[in-house]
Structure formats: C-alpha cells, structure tokens
Amino acid sequence: MKIPLHSQRSRDSWMHIQILINPTTTIEYQIPSTRHVSVKVYDVLGREVATVVDEVQAAGAYRFPFDASGLASGVYIYRLQTATRMQTKKFILLR
C-alpha cells in the first residue's frame, strides 16, 4: 500500500480499494519535510485497530510493515496524517 503524500494526484486515483489476501503488507509513503506522522488503521465502525506509525520523521521515503493477522476479514481504513495533510484509503482483508 502506498500513500504518496508528496504528490498531488487526481481525486480518481484514490477511488480504488486495495485487497489483501496475505495479512502482511508494507505501507509506503514520502514526506517533503520534517514533521509528525501518524498512520493508523480503523475498522468500518471507526474504531482504531492499529497504530503503524506515530512519530516525528525527517523528509524522505518510508516503509513500515503492517501485520493484519490479528484482524478479521472485512473492510478497513488506513489514514496517514501530518499537521498539514491527511490521506485516507480503504482496503479489504480476505482470509
């Protein structure tokens, strides 16, 4: 799963939904300058089920593993948030 925080993409490019069959994946993103970054995963009811990242990071590209093996099959939302921007995407976890 990639979150291109550094680029301006068209709205349509965010309309697709990732489908995960393997419960282990990598969340990738880039930030243009030092800032606090939070990447969290929520279920469809809005309950936080995982925190992938919650720290201050320097400018650059990042990759963090995400292990969804403790989650049930279903639709989930992951959100990358900084002080100036927020990106939200959905994924479906199939077992």
Short mmCIF file of C-alpha atoms in Angstrom, two decimals, residues 2-7 28-33 35 37 57-63 80 82 85:
data_model
loop_
_atom_site.label_atom_id
_atom_site.label_comp_id
_atom_site.label_asym_id
_atom_site.label_seq_id
_atom_site.Cartn_x
_atom_site.Cartn_y
_atom_site.Cartn_z
CA LYS A 2 1.41 3.35 -0.94
CA ILE A 3 0.39 6.78 0.24
CA PRO A 4 2.04 9.44 -1.97
CA LEU A 5 1.84 12.30 0.50
CA HIS A 6 4.33 14.33 -1.52
CA SER A 7 2.40 14.49 -4.79
CA GLU A 28 4.93 3.19 1.98
CA TYR A 29 4.89 6.98 1.88
CA GLN A 30 7.08 10.03 1.38
CA ILE A 31 7.16 13.32 3.25
CA PRO A 32 8.74 16.53 1.92
CA SER A 33 9.98 17.93 5.26
CA ARG A 35 7.01 16.59 10.60
CA VAL A 37 3.47 11.50 11.06
CA GLN A 57 10.17 11.91 10.90
CA ALA A 58 12.66 13.71 8.68
CA ALA A 59 11.97 14.31 4.98
CA GLY A 60 12.23 11.16 2.89
CA ALA A 61 10.64 7.88 1.86
CA TYR A 62 9.45 5.41 4.47
CA ARG A 63 8.33 1.79 4.51
CA LEU A 80 -1.81 8.95 7.16
CA THR A 82 0.53 15.17 9.40
CA ARG A 85 -2.29 16.94 5.31
#
